[in-house]
CSV table of C-alpha atoms in Angstrom, one decimal:
chain,number,residue,atom,x,y,z
W,1,MET,CA,-89.8,104.8,-175.5
W,2,MET,CA,-90.4,106.3,-172.1
W,3,THR,CA,-88.0,103.9,-170.5
W,4,THR,CA,-85.3,104.9,-173.1
W,5,LYS,CA,-85.6,108.5,-172.3
W,6,ILE,CA,-85.4,107.9,-168.6
W,7,PHE,CA,-82.2,105.9,-169.1
W,8,VAL,CA,-80.6,108.4,-171.5
W,9,ARG,CA,-81.3,111.4,-169.6
W,10,PRO,CA,-79.0,110.8,-166.6
W,11,VAL,CA,-76.2,110.2,-169.1
W,12,VAL,CA,-76.7,113.6,-170.7
W,13,ILE,CA,-77.1,115.5,-167.4
W,14,PRO,CA,-73.7,114.5,-165.9
W,15,ALA,CA,-72.0,116.6,-168.5
W,16,LYS,CA,-72.9,119.6,-166.3
W,17,SER,CA,-71.9,117.8,-163.1
W,18,PRO,CA,-68.5,116.1,-163.0
W,19,VAL,CA,-69.2,114.6,-159.6
W,20,ALA,CA,-72.4,112.9,-160.7
W,21,PHE,CA,-70.6,111.7,-163.9
W,22,MET,CA,-67.8,110.1,-162.0
W,23,ILE,CA,-70.3,108.3,-159.7
W,24,LEU,CA,-72.3,106.9,-162.6
W,25,PHE,CA,-69.2,105.9,-164.5
W,26,GLY,CA,-67.9,104.1,-161.5
W,27,LEU,CA,-71.3,102.3,-161.0
W,28,LEU,CA,-71.3,101.1,-164.7
W,29,MET,CA,-67.7,99.9,-164.4
W,30,PHE,CA,-68.6,98.0,-161.2
W,31,LEU,CA,-71.6,96.3,-162.9
W,32,MET,CA,-69.5,95.3,-165.9
W,33,LEU,CA,-66.7,93.9,-163.7
W,34,THR,CA,-69.1,91.9,-161.5
W,35,ASP,CA,-70.7,90.4,-164.6
W,36,SER,CA,-67.3,89.3,-165.9
W,37,ILE,CA,-66.2,87.8,-162.6
W,38,VAL,CA,-69.5,85.8,-162.3
W,39,SER,CA,-69.1,84.5,-165.8
W,40,ASN,CA,-65.5,83.4,-165.2
W,41,ILE,CA,-66.4,81.7,-162.0
W,42,SER,CA,-69.2,79.8,-163.7
W,43,LEU,CA,-66.9,78.7,-166.5
W,44,GLU,CA,-64.1,77.7,-164.2
W,45,SER,CA,-66.5,75.8,-162.0
W,46,ALA,CA,-67.9,73.9,-164.9
W,47,ALA,CA,-64.4,73.2,-166.2
W,48,PHE,CA,-63.3,72.0,-162.7
W,49,THR,CA,-66.3,69.7,-162.4
W,50,GLN,CA,-65.6,68.2,-165.9
W,51,LYS,CA,-61.9,67.7,-165.0
W,52,GLN,CA,-62.8,66.1,-161.7
W,53,ASP,CA,-65.2,63.7,-163.3
W,54,SER,CA,-62.7,62.9,-166.0
W,55,GLN,CA,-60.1,62.1,-163.3
W,56,SER,CA,-62.5,59.9,-161.4
W,57,LEU,CA,-63.3,57.9,-164.5
W,58,GLN,CA,-59.6,57.7,-165.3
W,59,THR,CA,-58.8,56.4,-161.8
W,60,LEU,CA,-61.5,53.7,-162.1
W,61,THR,CA,-60.1,52.6,-165.5
W,62,VAL,CA,-56.6,52.4,-164.1
W,63,THR,CA,-57.8,50.3,-161.2
W,64,ARG,CA,-59.5,47.9,-163.4
W,65,ASN,CA,-56.4,47.5,-165.6
W,66,ILE,CA,-54.2,46.8,-162.6
W,67,LYS,CA,-56.6,44.3,-160.8
W,68,PRO,CA,-58.9,42.8,-163.5
W,69,ASP,CA,-59.8,39.7,-161.6
W,70,VAL,CA,-60.8,41.2,-158.2
W,71,VAL,CA,-64.3,42.6,-157.9
W,72,LEU,CA,-65.6,42.2,-154.4
W,73,PRO,CA,-69.2,43.2,-153.4
W,74,LEU,CA,-69.5,45.7,-150.5
W,75,SER,CA,-72.3,47.7,-149.1
W,76,LEU,CA,-71.9,51.4,-149.5
W,77,THR,CA,-72.4,51.8,-145.8
W,78,VAL,CA,-69.5,49.4,-144.8
W,79,SER,CA,-65.9,50.6,-144.4
W,80,THR,CA,-63.1,48.5,-145.9
W,81,LYS,CA,-61.2,49.1,-142.7
W,82,ASN,CA,-63.6,47.5,-140.2
W,83,ASN,CA,-62.1,46.3,-136.9
W,84,ILE,CA,-62.6,42.8,-135.8
W,85,VAL,CA,-65.5,42.6,-133.4
W,86,ASP,CA,-64.7,40.8,-130.2
W,87,GLY,CA,-68.2,40.3,-128.8
W,88,ASP,CA,-71.1,38.5,-130.5
W,89,SER,CA,-73.7,41.1,-129.3
W,90,GLU,CA,-71.7,44.1,-130.4
W,91,HIS,CA,-71.1,42.5,-133.8
W,92,GLN,CA,-74.8,41.6,-134.2
W,93,ASN,CA,-75.9,45.1,-133.4
W,94,SER,CA,-73.5,46.8,-135.9
W,95,LEU,CA,-74.3,44.1,-138.5
W,96,ALA,CA,-78.1,44.5,-138.1
W,97,SER,CA,-77.7,48.2,-138.7
W,98,SER,CA,-75.6,47.7,-141.8
W,99,LEU,CA,-77.9,45.1,-143.3
W,100,GLY,CA,-80.9,47.3,-142.5
W,101,VAL,CA,-79.4,50.2,-144.5
W,102,ARG,CA,-78.6,47.9,-147.3
W,103,GLU,CA,-82.1,46.6,-147.5
W,104,LYS,CA,-83.7,50.0,-147.1
W,105,HIS,CA,-81.8,51.5,-149.9
W,106,GLY,CA,-81.7,48.5,-152.1
W,107,ILE,CA,-77.9,48.3,-152.4
W,108,GLY,CA,-77.4,44.7,-151.3
W,109,LYS,CA,-76.0,43.8,-154.7
W,110,PHE,CA,-73.7,46.8,-155.0
W,111,ARG,CA,-70.2,45.8,-156.3
W,112,ARG,CA,-67.1,47.8,-155.6
W,113,LYS,CA,-63.6,47.3,-156.9
W,114,LEU,CA,-61.2,46.6,-154.0
W,115,PRO,CA,-57.4,46.1,-154.0
W,116,GLU,CA,-56.5,42.4,-153.8
W,117,HIS,CA,-55.6,41.2,-150.3
W,118,GLU,CA,-51.9,40.9,-149.8
W,119,ILE,CA,-52.2,37.2,-148.9
W,120,LEU,CA,-53.9,36.4,-152.2
W,121,LYS,CA,-51.1,37.8,-154.4
W,122,SER,CA,-49.1,35.5,-156.6
W,123,ASP,CA,-45.6,36.3,-157.6
W,124,GLU,CA,-42.1,34.7,-158.0
W,125,LEU,CA,-41.9,34.2,-154.2
W,126,THR,CA,-45.2,32.4,-153.8
W,127,LYS,CA,-44.5,30.2,-156.8
W,128,LYS,CA,-41.7,28.6,-154.7
W,129,PHE,CA,-44.1,27.8,-151.9
W,130,HIS,CA,-44.6,24.1,-152.4
W,131,GLY,CA,-40.9,23.4,-153.0
W,132,ARG,CA,-40.0,25.3,-149.9
W,133,VAL,CA,-42.5,23.4,-147.8
W,134,LEU,CA,-41.2,20.0,-148.9
W,135,GLU,CA,-37.6,21.1,-148.5
W,136,PHE,CA,-38.1,22.5,-145.0
W,137,PHE,CA,-40.0,19.5,-143.6
W,138,ASN,CA,-37.5,17.0,-145.1
W,139,ARG,CA,-35.1,17.8,-142.3
W,140,GLY,CA,-35.9,15.1,-139.7
W,141,CYS,CA,-38.8,16.9,-138.1
W,142,GLU,CA,-40.2,15.3,-135.0
W,143,LEU,CA,-43.5,17.0,-135.8
W,144,GLN,CA,-44.4,19.6,-138.3
W,145,PHE,CA,-46.3,22.7,-137.0
W,146,PHE,CA,-48.0,25.5,-138.8
W,147,MET,CA,-49.0,29.0,-137.7
W,148,THR,CA,-50.5,31.8,-139.8
W,149,TRP,CA,-49.8,35.5,-139.6
W,150,ILE,CA,-51.8,37.8,-141.7
W,151,SER,CA,-50.8,41.1,-140.1
W,152,LYS,CA,-47.9,43.5,-140.3
W,153,VAL,CA,-44.5,42.1,-139.5
W,154,GLY,CA,-44.1,44.7,-136.7
W,155,SER,CA,-47.1,43.3,-134.9
W,156,PHE,CA,-45.4,39.9,-134.4
W,157,GLY,CA,-44.4,40.6,-130.8
W,158,ARG,CA,-43.3,39.0,-127.6
W,159,ARG,CA,-46.4,36.9,-127.1
W,160,GLU,CA,-46.1,35.4,-130.6
W,161,ILE,CA,-42.4,34.7,-130.0
W,162,MET,CA,-43.4,33.1,-126.7
W,163,ALA,CA,-45.8,30.8,-128.5
W,164,ALA,CA,-43.1,29.8,-131.0
W,165,GLU,CA,-40.6,29.2,-128.1
W,166,SER,CA,-43.1,26.9,-126.3
W,167,VAL,CA,-43.3,24.7,-129.4
W,168,PHE,CA,-39.6,24.1,-129.3
W,169,LYS,CA,-39.5,23.7,-125.5
W,170,ALA,CA,-41.8,20.7,-125.9
W,171,HIS,CA,-40.5,19.6,-129.3
W,172,PRO,CA,-36.7,20.4,-129.6
W,173,ASN,CA,-36.6,18.5,-132.9
W,174,GLY,CA,-39.9,19.9,-134.2
W,175,CYS,CA,-40.3,22.1,-137.3
W,176,LEU,CA,-42.4,25.3,-137.2
W,177,MET,CA,-43.6,27.0,-140.4
W,178,ILE,CA,-45.2,30.4,-140.2
W,179,LEU,CA,-47.4,31.0,-143.2
W,180,SER,CA,-47.0,34.8,-143.7
W,181,ARG,CA,-46.0,37.1,-146.6
W,182,THR,CA,-45.0,39.9,-144.2
W,183,MET,CA,-42.9,37.6,-142.0
W,184,ASP,CA,-41.2,36.2,-145.1
W,185,SER,CA,-38.9,39.2,-145.2
W,186,VAL,CA,-35.6,40.5,-143.8
W,187,GLN,CA,-37.4,42.0,-140.8
W,188,GLY,CA,-39.2,38.7,-140.2
W,189,TYR,CA,-35.9,36.8,-140.3
W,190,ARG,CA,-34.5,39.1,-137.7
W,191,ILE,CA,-37.4,38.4,-135.4
W,192,LEU,CA,-36.9,34.6,-135.7
W,193,LYS,CA,-33.1,34.7,-135.6
W,194,PRO,CA,-32.8,34.2,-131.9
W,195,LEU,CA,-34.5,30.8,-132.3
W,196,LEU,CA,-32.5,30.0,-135.4
W,197,ASP,CA,-29.3,30.8,-133.6
W,198,ARG,CA,-30.2,28.1,-131.1
W,199,GLY,CA,-30.6,25.5,-133.8
W,200,PHE,CA,-34.4,25.4,-133.9
W,201,LYS,CA,-36.1,24.7,-137.2
W,202,VAL,CA,-38.4,27.7,-137.9
W,203,ILE,CA,-39.2,29.5,-141.1
W,204,ALA,CA,-41.7,32.1,-142.4
W,205,VAL,CA,-43.0,31.3,-145.9
W,206,ALA,CA,-45.2,33.4,-148.1
W,207,PRO,CA,-48.1,31.1,-149.0
W,208,ASP,CA,-49.4,30.4,-152.5
W,209,PHE,CA,-53.1,30.7,-151.6
W,210,PRO,CA,-54.4,29.7,-155.1
W,211,PHE,CA,-52.2,26.6,-155.0
W,212,LEU,CA,-53.4,25.7,-151.5
W,213,VAL,CA,-57.1,25.8,-152.4
W,214,LYS,CA,-56.6,24.1,-155.8
W,215,ASN,CA,-58.5,20.8,-156.2
W,216,THR,CA,-60.5,21.5,-153.0
W,217,PRO,CA,-64.1,22.9,-152.6
W,218,ALA,CA,-62.5,26.2,-151.6
W,219,GLU,CA,-61.1,26.7,-155.1
W,220,ALA,CA,-64.6,27.7,-156.4
W,221,TRP,CA,-65.1,29.8,-153.3
W,222,LEU,CA,-62.0,31.8,-154.0
W,223,ASP,CA,-63.0,32.3,-157.7
W,224,ASP,CA,-66.4,33.6,-156.5
W,225,MET,CA,-64.8,36.0,-154.1
W,226,LYS,CA,-62.6,37.4,-156.8
W,227,SER,CA,-65.4,37.7,-159.3
W,228,GLY,CA,-67.7,39.4,-156.9
W,229,LYS,CA,-70.2,36.6,-156.7
W,230,LYS,CA,-69.7,36.3,-152.9
W,231,ASP,CA,-69.9,39.1,-150.4
W,232,PRO,CA,-66.8,39.2,-148.1
W,233,GLY,CA,-69.0,40.7,-145.4
W,234,VAL,CA,-68.2,43.1,-142.6
W,235,ILE,CA,-65.8,40.7,-140.8
W,236,PRO,CA,-62.2,41.5,-141.9
W,237,LEU,CA,-61.4,39.2,-144.8
W,238,ALA,CA,-58.0,38.3,-143.2
W,239,GLN,CA,-59.7,36.6,-140.3
W,240,ASN,CA,-61.6,34.3,-142.6
W,241,LEU,CA,-58.6,33.7,-144.9
W,242,SER,CA,-56.8,32.5,-141.8
W,243,ASN,CA,-59.7,30.2,-140.9
W,244,LEU,CA,-59.4,28.7,-144.4
W,245,MET,CA,-55.6,28.6,-144.7
W,246,ARG,CA,-55.2,26.4,-141.7
W,247,LEU,CA,-57.5,23.9,-143.1
W,248,VAL,CA,-56.1,23.7,-146.6
W,249,VAL,CA,-52.5,23.5,-145.4
W,250,LEU,CA,-53.3,20.6,-143.1
W,251,TYR,CA,-55.2,18.9,-145.9
W,252,LYS,CA,-52.3,19.2,-148.3
W,253,TYR,CA,-49.4,18.4,-145.9
W,254,GLY,CA,-50.8,17.2,-142.5
W,255,GLY,CA,-49.4,18.2,-139.1
W,256,VAL,CA,-50.4,20.5,-136.2
W,257,TYR,CA,-51.9,23.9,-136.6
W,258,LEU,CA,-51.6,26.3,-133.6
W,259,ASP,CA,-52.8,29.9,-133.1
W,260,THR,CA,-50.1,32.4,-132.3
W,261,ASP,CA,-51.6,32.9,-128.8
W,262,PHE,CA,-51.2,29.3,-127.7
W,263,ILE,CA,-48.6,28.2,-125.1
W,264,VAL,CA,-47.5,24.6,-125.6
W,265,MET,CA,-46.9,22.8,-122.4
W,266,ARG,CA,-46.3,19.2,-123.4
W,267,SER,CA,-45.5,17.1,-126.4
W,268,PHE,CA,-48.1,16.5,-129.1
W,269,LYS,CA,-46.5,13.3,-130.3
W,270,GLY,CA,-49.3,11.1,-128.9
W,271,LEU,CA,-52.0,13.1,-130.7
W,272,LYS,CA,-53.5,12.0,-133.9
W,273,ASN,CA,-56.5,13.5,-135.8
W,274,THR,CA,-57.6,15.5,-132.9
W,275,ILE,CA,-59.7,18.6,-132.2
W,276,GLY,CA,-60.5,20.2,-128.9
W,277,ALA,CA,-63.7,21.1,-127.2
W,278,GLN,CA,-64.0,24.7,-126.0
W,279,SER,CA,-67.0,24.0,-123.7
W,280,ILE,CA,-69.0,21.1,-122.4
W,281,ASP,CA,-72.4,20.6,-120.8
W,282,VAL,CA,-71.9,20.4,-117.0
W,283,VAL,CA,-74.6,17.7,-116.6
W,284,SER,CA,-74.2,15.4,-119.6
W,285,LYS,CA,-70.4,16.2,-120.1
W,286,ASN,CA,-71.0,16.3,-123.8
W,287,TRP,CA,-69.2,19.0,-125.8
W,288,THR,CA,-71.2,22.1,-126.7
W,289,ARG,CA,-68.7,23.9,-128.8
W,290,LEU,CA,-65.4,23.0,-130.5
W,291,ASN,CA,-62.7,25.4,-131.5
W,292,ASN,CA,-60.2,25.6,-134.4
W,293,ALA,CA,-57.2,27.3,-132.6
W,294,VAL,CA,-55.5,23.9,-132.4
W,295,LEU,CA,-55.9,21.2,-135.0
W,296,VAL,CA,-54.0,17.9,-135.4
W,297,PHE,CA,-54.7,16.0,-138.6
W,298,ASP,CA,-53.1,13.6,-141.1
W,299,MET,CA,-52.7,14.7,-144.7
W,300,LYS,CA,-55.9,14.3,-146.8
W,301,HIS,CA,-58.0,13.5,-143.7
W,302,PRO,CA,-61.8,13.3,-144.7
W,303,LEU,CA,-62.9,15.5,-141.7
W,304,VAL,CA,-60.6,18.3,-142.8
W,305,LEU,CA,-62.0,18.0,-146.3
W,306,LYS,CA,-65.5,18.3,-144.8
W,307,PHE,CA,-64.4,21.4,-143.0
W,308,ILE,CA,-63.2,23.0,-146.2
W,309,GLU,CA,-66.4,22.0,-148.0
W,310,GLU,CA,-68.6,23.5,-145.2
W,311,PHE,CA,-66.5,26.7,-145.2
W,312,ALA,CA,-67.0,27.1,-149.0
W,313,LEU,CA,-70.7,26.2,-149.1
W,314,THR,CA,-71.9,28.1,-146.0
W,315,PHE,CA,-69.5,31.0,-145.9
W,316,ASP,CA,-70.9,34.1,-144.2
W,317,GLY,CA,-68.7,37.1,-143.7
W,318,ASN,CA,-71.2,38.9,-141.5
W,319,LYS,CA,-71.2,36.4,-138.6
W,320,TRP,CA,-68.3,36.3,-136.2
W,321,GLY,CA,-67.1,32.7,-135.7
W,322,HIS,CA,-69.4,31.3,-138.4
W,323,ASN,CA,-66.5,30.2,-140.6
W,324,GLY,CA,-64.3,29.2,-137.7
W,325,PRO,CA,-65.3,27.6,-134.3
W,326,TYR,CA,-69.0,27.4,-135.2
W,327,MET,CA,-68.1,25.8,-138.6
W,328,VAL,CA,-66.1,23.0,-137.1
W,329,SER,CA,-68.8,22.4,-134.5
W,330,ARG,CA,-71.5,22.1,-137.2
W,331,VAL,CA,-69.5,19.6,-139.2
W,332,VAL,CA,-68.4,17.4,-136.3
W,333,ARG,CA,-72.0,17.3,-135.0
W,334,ARG,CA,-73.1,15.9,-138.4
W,335,VAL,CA,-70.4,13.3,-138.9
W,336,GLU,CA,-69.6,12.2,-135.4
W,337,GLY,CA,-70.1,8.5,-135.1
W,338,ARG,CA,-70.3,7.9,-138.9
W,339,PRO,CA,-67.9,5.4,-140.4
W,340,GLY,CA,-64.9,6.7,-142.3
W,341,TYR,CA,-64.2,9.5,-139.9
W,342,ASN,CA,-61.7,8.6,-137.3
W,343,PHE,CA,-60.9,11.4,-135.0
W,344,THR,CA,-60.7,12.3,-131.3
W,345,ILE,CA,-62.4,15.2,-129.4
W,346,LEU,CA,-60.4,16.2,-126.3
W,347,PRO,CA,-62.1,17.9,-123.3
W,348,PRO,CA,-61.6,21.7,-122.7
W,349,MET,CA,-58.7,21.0,-120.3
W,350,ALA,CA,-56.6,19.8,-123.2
W,351,PHE,CA,-56.3,23.1,-125.1
W,352,TYR,CA,-58.8,25.5,-123.6
W,353,PRO,CA,-58.4,25.0,-119.8
W,354,VAL,CA,-59.5,28.6,-119.1
W,355,ASP,CA,-62.5,30.2,-120.7
W,356,TRP,CA,-62.0,33.6,-122.5
W,357,ILE,CA,-64.1,35.3,-119.8
W,358,LYS,CA,-61.8,34.1,-117.0
W,359,ILE,CA,-58.4,34.3,-118.8
W,360,GLY,CA,-57.5,37.5,-116.9
W,361,GLY,CA,-57.1,35.5,-113.7
W,362,LEU,CA,-54.0,33.9,-115.1
W,363,PHE,CA,-52.2,37.2,-115.3
W,364,LYS,CA,-52.9,38.4,-111.7
W,365,MET,CA,-50.5,38.2,-108.9
W,366,PRO,CA,-51.6,36.6,-105.6
W,367,LYS,CA,-52.9,39.0,-103.0
W,368,ASP,CA,-52.6,36.7,-100.0
W,369,ARG,CA,-51.6,33.2,-99.0
W,370,ALA,CA,-54.8,31.7,-100.3
W,371,GLY,CA,-54.1,33.3,-103.7
W,372,SER,CA,-50.6,31.8,-103.7
W,373,ARG,CA,-52.0,28.4,-103.0
W,374,TRP,CA,-54.6,28.7,-105.8
W,375,ILE,CA,-51.8,29.7,-108.3
W,376,GLU,CA,-49.7,26.8,-107.2
W,377,ALA,CA,-52.6,24.4,-107.6
W,378,LYS,CA,-53.6,25.8,-111.0
W,379,VAL,CA,-50.0,25.5,-112.3
W,380,GLN,CA,-49.8,21.9,-111.2
W,381,GLN,CA,-53.2,21.1,-112.7
W,382,LEU,CA,-52.2,22.6,-116.0
W,383,LYS,CA,-48.9,20.6,-116.0
W,384,ARG,CA,-50.8,17.3,-115.5
W,385,GLN,CA,-53.8,17.8,-117.6
W,386,THR,CA,-53.2,20.2,-120.5
W,387,TYR,CA,-51.3,20.1,-123.8
W,388,GLY,CA,-51.3,23.9,-123.8
W,389,VAL,CA,-53.2,27.1,-122.9
W,390,HIS,CA,-55.0,29.2,-125.4
W,391,LEU,CA,-54.6,32.8,-124.2
W,392,TRP,CA,-57.6,34.3,-126.1
W,393,ASN,CA,-55.5,37.2,-127.3
W,394,LYS,CA,-58.4,39.5,-128.1
W,395,GLN,CA,-59.3,39.5,-124.4
W,396,SER,CA,-55.8,39.3,-122.9
W,397,SER,CA,-53.5,41.2,-125.2
W,398,LYS,CA,-53.6,44.3,-123.1
W,399,LEU,CA,-53.1,42.5,-119.8
W,400,VAL,CA,-49.8,42.8,-118.0
W,401,VAL,CA,-48.1,39.6,-116.7
W,402,GLU,CA,-47.9,40.3,-113.0
W,403,GLU,CA,-45.2,39.0,-110.7
W,404,GLY,CA,-46.1,35.6,-109.2
W,405,SER,CA,-49.0,35.0,-111.6
W,406,VAL,CA,-49.8,31.8,-113.3
W,407,MET,CA,-48.7,33.3,-116.6
W,408,GLU,CA,-45.3,34.3,-115.2
W,409,ARG,CA,-44.8,30.7,-114.1
W,410,LEU,CA,-45.9,29.3,-117.4
W,411,MET,CA,-43.6,31.6,-119.4
W,412,ALA,CA,-40.7,30.7,-117.2
W,413,GLN,CA,-41.3,27.0,-117.6
W,414,ASN,CA,-41.9,27.0,-121.3
W,415,CYS,CA,-39.5,29.5,-122.8
W,416,VAL,CA,-36.2,28.7,-124.5
W,417,LEU,CA,-34.7,32.1,-125.0
């Protein structure tokens, strides 16, 4: 009761004081307005949150309707736009950190919807793939070559064109097919047109990936990747798809696979079922590592089937090279000498005459007479002993071809444009 009197009394007194009345009236209006604003903000905030949640759920639903067959597992800590790691140590450090966070937070089995990779799409264009392959290679090809390009068409630059040129310098009647959805376009045609205008047989074809892996051990691997049973890992999926695509295309059609940073220097006609060593033991002269940048195999060759099988069974998207150079090395080490596998391993000078650590030396101009003599000797050695030079693009792509360098000589001798 006392509280009521205290509250009422100031309301009565202001009748005698207009100034006090106005102050109190303003205070009451302020309190009422503040209360209204706070209430509205709370209601709007709640409505916004509900709307945002509703939109998020709606987006997830739409995504699932568009891509019902692609559920790839990814750690919450891993970006879908990882860059390819060049060095083993750098990759292992980032990978250890990522896997450590996964294990710590128990999110190793987290699955996240991702857009289907461009190379995996099937449409009216890819359905024509097999027919286009048969038609293209039924043109009196001296040899049939394959390259893969799983990048933007605008990235297919001078070095890649140089690699294609060198194929035709050594094989004027050869046929080169570039497996690439992006290059199978008007812009891609314009890039290859200078070669076509000179009568060389080159084409870019969007591959039918499901068709290529069909009836191979990789078919189940692809299904597992799409359903989310296999983790694509932190290595960009495009890199591993390229590792697999070169194997399945050789298994289905046979021929020669080349990386787009390989300069051909002499004819491959004398090669049959061949793989190259990247390094050898200096004492025993036995190979220590093979590489898959150059592969020469007949159709349905059992070693290529073993490569595909190993890729599918031991796939690890978190280890650089595990599904590429290290994979072919593992398989050959197991089957070498066993009956039924007829193949040849060439020494490093055949395809990898310069190690990736030393590749920069081929781009440098001579500084003195001794340097000029070294360059001349190196060029002559390569002409005599190598089928081509792998340029290790990740290490050399930013290097400038200097005047008088080995690379300048090789480009001049092996270009056709």
